[in-house]
C-alpha cells in the first residue's frame, strides 16, 4: 500500500479508527484476496469471485464513483493502513434500490470495524450523496450482519427467498433537509 495513505479524494471518509477510500487500481490485489475468500465473501451476493471477475468489478466500481459520486470504499485501519475489507453503496441488481454492503476479513470481526465503516458509509450516503433511502440485504441466519444493521437504525421492511434462504430487506430513510443522523 505504498503511497496509498497520501491518496485522498473528496469521497475519502475518516472515522476515529478507520479510513475509507474509494477503490482504485492500487486495491486490486487486496480485493482479489478478499473477494476470493469463502469466509470473507461467501455470503455476499453471487459469492466468491475469480480474479478476472474482481478486476472487471473494480473497473465498474471506479466508474460508479465517477457517475454517481458514491460507490465502494476500501476500509483501512487508520493506525497502520491495514486493509480490513470493503463497504459500499451501490445499486442492487434486483431493483430494490441503493444498498449498503460490507465485507471485512474474518480476523477483524468482533472489534466494531464493520459497524464503524457501515455507519460512515450510511452517513455519507444520506449526507454527501443525498440519498433519501438506502437498503441493506442480509440472510436471516447472518446474525452478525443483522446486528450491525439494526444497531445503525435500519429496520426490516420485507423479506424474499433466494436459493432456499430467507433474505431480509432493511432500509434507512433520511428525510430531505435534515442533517444525517449517523455521524461517523
Coordinates of C-alpha atoms in Angstrom, one line a residue:
X1 CA 0.0 0.0 0.0
X2 CA 2.9 2.3 -0.6
X3 CA 1.7 5.8 -1.2
X4 CA -2.0 4.9 -0.5
X5 CA -2.0 7.0 2.7
X6 CA -1.3 10.1 0.6
X7 CA -4.0 9.4 -1.9
X8 CA -7.1 11.3 -0.9
X9 CA -10.3 12.3 -2.6
X10 CA -13.4 14.2 -1.7
X11 CA -15.1 10.8 -1.1
X12 CA -12.5 9.7 1.4
X13 CA -14.2 9.2 4.8
X14 CA -12.4 9.2 8.1
X15 CA -13.6 7.9 11.4
X16 CA -11.7 7.7 14.7
X17 CA -10.2 4.3 13.7
X18 CA -10.8 3.9 10.0
X19 CA -10.1 5.5 6.7
X20 CA -12.5 4.7 3.8
X21 CA -11.1 5.3 0.3
X22 CA -12.8 4.9 -3.0
X23 CA -11.4 1.7 -4.6
X24 CA -8.8 2.1 -7.3
X25 CA -6.1 0.2 -9.1
X26 CA -3.9 0.1 -6.0
X27 CA -6.5 -2.0 -4.2
X28 CA -6.8 -4.8 -6.8
X29 CA -4.6 -7.4 -5.0
X30 CA -6.4 -6.8 -1.7
X31 CA -9.8 -7.1 -3.5
X32 CA -8.8 -10.3 -5.3
X33 CA -7.8 -11.8 -1.9
X34 CA -10.9 -10.6 -0.1
X35 CA -13.4 -11.5 -2.8
X36 CA -11.9 -14.9 -3.4
X37 CA -12.0 -15.9 0.3
X38 CA -15.1 -18.0 1.2
X39 CA -15.0 -16.9 4.9
X40 CA -14.9 -13.2 3.9
X41 CA -17.1 -13.1 0.8
X42 CA -19.0 -16.3 0.7
X43 CA -22.3 -14.8 2.0
X44 CA -22.2 -11.8 -0.4
X45 CA -24.5 -11.7 -3.4
X46 CA -23.1 -14.1 -6.1
X47 CA -20.5 -15.4 -3.6
X48 CA -16.7 -15.5 -4.1
X49 CA -15.2 -14.3 -7.4
X50 CA -12.2 -15.4 -9.5
X51 CA -9.5 -12.7 -10.1
X52 CA -10.7 -11.8 -13.6
X53 CA -14.2 -11.0 -12.3
X54 CA -12.7 -8.9 -9.4
X55 CA -10.8 -6.9 -12.0
X56 CA -14.0 -6.3 -14.0
X57 CA -15.8 -5.3 -10.9
X58 CA -13.1 -2.9 -9.9
X59 CA -13.5 -1.1 -13.3
X60 CA -17.3 -0.9 -12.7
X61 CA -16.8 0.3 -9.1
X62 CA -14.4 3.1 -10.2
X63 CA -16.9 4.1 -13.0
X64 CA -19.7 4.2 -10.4
X65 CA -17.8 6.7 -8.3
X66 CA -17.4 8.9 -11.4
X67 CA -21.0 8.5 -12.4
X68 CA -22.8 8.7 -9.1
X69 CA -20.4 10.2 -6.5
X70 CA -20.7 7.1 -4.3
X71 CA -19.6 3.5 -4.6
X72 CA -17.2 1.0 -2.9
X73 CA -14.6 2.0 -0.4
X74 CA -11.6 0.1 0.7
X75 CA -11.6 0.1 4.5
X76 CA -8.2 0.7 6.1
X77 CA -7.3 0.8 9.8
X78 CA -6.1 4.4 10.4
X79 CA -3.3 3.5 12.7
X80 CA -1.3 1.3 10.3
X81 CA -3.2 1.5 7.0
X82 CA -4.0 -2.3 7.1
X83 CA -6.7 -3.3 4.6
X84 CA -9.7 -4.6 6.5
X85 CA -12.3 -5.1 3.8
X86 CA -14.9 -3.1 1.9
X87 CA -18.0 -1.1 2.5
X88 CA -20.2 0.1 -0.4
X89 CA -23.2 2.0 -1.5
X90 CA -24.4 0.5 -4.8
X91 CA -27.5 -0.1 -6.9
X92 CA -28.9 -3.6 -6.3
X93 CA -29.3 -5.7 -9.5
X94 CA -32.9 -6.6 -8.4
X95 CA -34.1 -3.0 -8.4
X96 CA -34.6 -2.7 -4.7
X97 CA -32.5 0.5 -4.6
X98 CA -29.2 1.7 -3.4
X99 CA -27.7 -0.8 -1.0
X100 CA -25.3 -0.6 1.9
X101 CA -22.9 -3.6 1.7
X102 CA -19.9 -4.6 3.8
X103 CA -17.4 -7.4 3.9
X104 CA -14.4 -7.5 6.2
X105 CA -11.7 -10.0 6.8
X106 CA -12.9 -12.6 9.4
X107 CA -9.9 -11.9 11.7
X108 CA -11.1 -8.3 12.1
X109 CA -14.6 -9.3 13.3
X110 CA -15.8 -8.6 16.8
X111 CA -13.9 -5.2 17.0
X112 CA -16.7 -3.0 15.7
X113 CA -15.0 -2.2 12.4
X114 CA -17.9 -3.3 10.3
X115 CA -20.3 -1.2 12.3
X116 CA -18.0 1.8 12.2
X117 CA -17.4 1.5 8.4
X118 CA -21.1 0.9 7.7
X119 CA -22.1 3.9 9.9
X120 CA -19.7 6.1 8.0
X121 CA -21.0 4.9 4.6
X122 CA -24.6 5.5 5.7
X123 CA -23.8 9.0 6.8
X124 CA -22.0 9.7 3.5
X125 CA -25.0 8.3 1.6
X126 CA -27.6 10.3 3.4
X127 CA -25.4 13.4 3.6
X128 CA -22.9 14.0 0.8
X129 CA -24.7 11.8 -1.7
X130 CA -28.2 13.0 -0.7
X131 CA -29.7 9.5 -0.9
X132 CA -33.2 9.6 0.8
X133 CA -33.4 5.7 1.0
X134 CA -30.7 3.2 1.5
X135 CA -31.4 -0.6 1.8
X136 CA -29.4 -3.5 3.0
X137 CA -30.0 -7.2 2.4
X138 CA -29.0 -9.8 5.0
X139 CA -29.6 -13.5 5.2
X140 CA -31.9 -14.4 8.0
X141 CA -29.2 -16.6 9.5
X142 CA -26.5 -13.9 9.3
X143 CA -27.0 -12.7 12.8
X144 CA -23.8 -10.6 12.9
X145 CA -24.7 -8.5 9.8
X146 CA -28.3 -8.1 11.0
X147 CA -27.0 -6.9 14.4
X148 CA -24.9 -4.3 12.7
X149 CA -27.8 -3.1 10.5
X150 CA -30.2 -2.9 13.4
X151 CA -27.7 -1.1 15.6
X152 CA -27.4 1.5 12.9
X153 CA -31.1 2.0 13.0
X154 CA -32.1 0.2 9.8
X155 CA -35.4 -1.6 10.1
X156 CA -36.5 -4.8 8.4
X157 CA -39.3 -4.0 5.9
X158 CA -39.7 -7.1 3.8
X159 CA -38.2 -10.5 3.0
X160 CA -37.8 -12.7 0.0
X161 CA -36.4 -16.2 -0.7
X162 CA -33.1 -16.7 -2.5
X163 CA -31.7 -20.2 -3.0
X164 CA -33.8 -21.7 -0.2
X165 CA -32.7 -19.0 2.3
X166 CA -34.9 -16.2 3.6
X167 CA -33.4 -12.8 2.9
X168 CA -34.3 -9.7 4.9
X169 CA -34.6 -6.3 3.4
X170 CA -33.6 -3.4 5.7
X171 CA -34.0 0.2 5.0
X172 CA -32.8 3.6 6.2
X173 CA -34.8 6.6 5.4
X174 CA -33.5 10.1 5.5
X175 CA -35.9 13.0 5.2
X176 CA -34.7 15.7 2.9
X177 CA -33.3 18.8 4.6
X178 CA -32.2 17.2 7.8
X179 CA -28.7 16.5 9.0
X180 CA -27.5 13.0 8.5
X181 CA -28.4 11.0 11.7
X182 CA -25.3 8.9 11.6
X183 CA -22.1 10.8 12.4
X184 CA -19.1 8.7 11.5

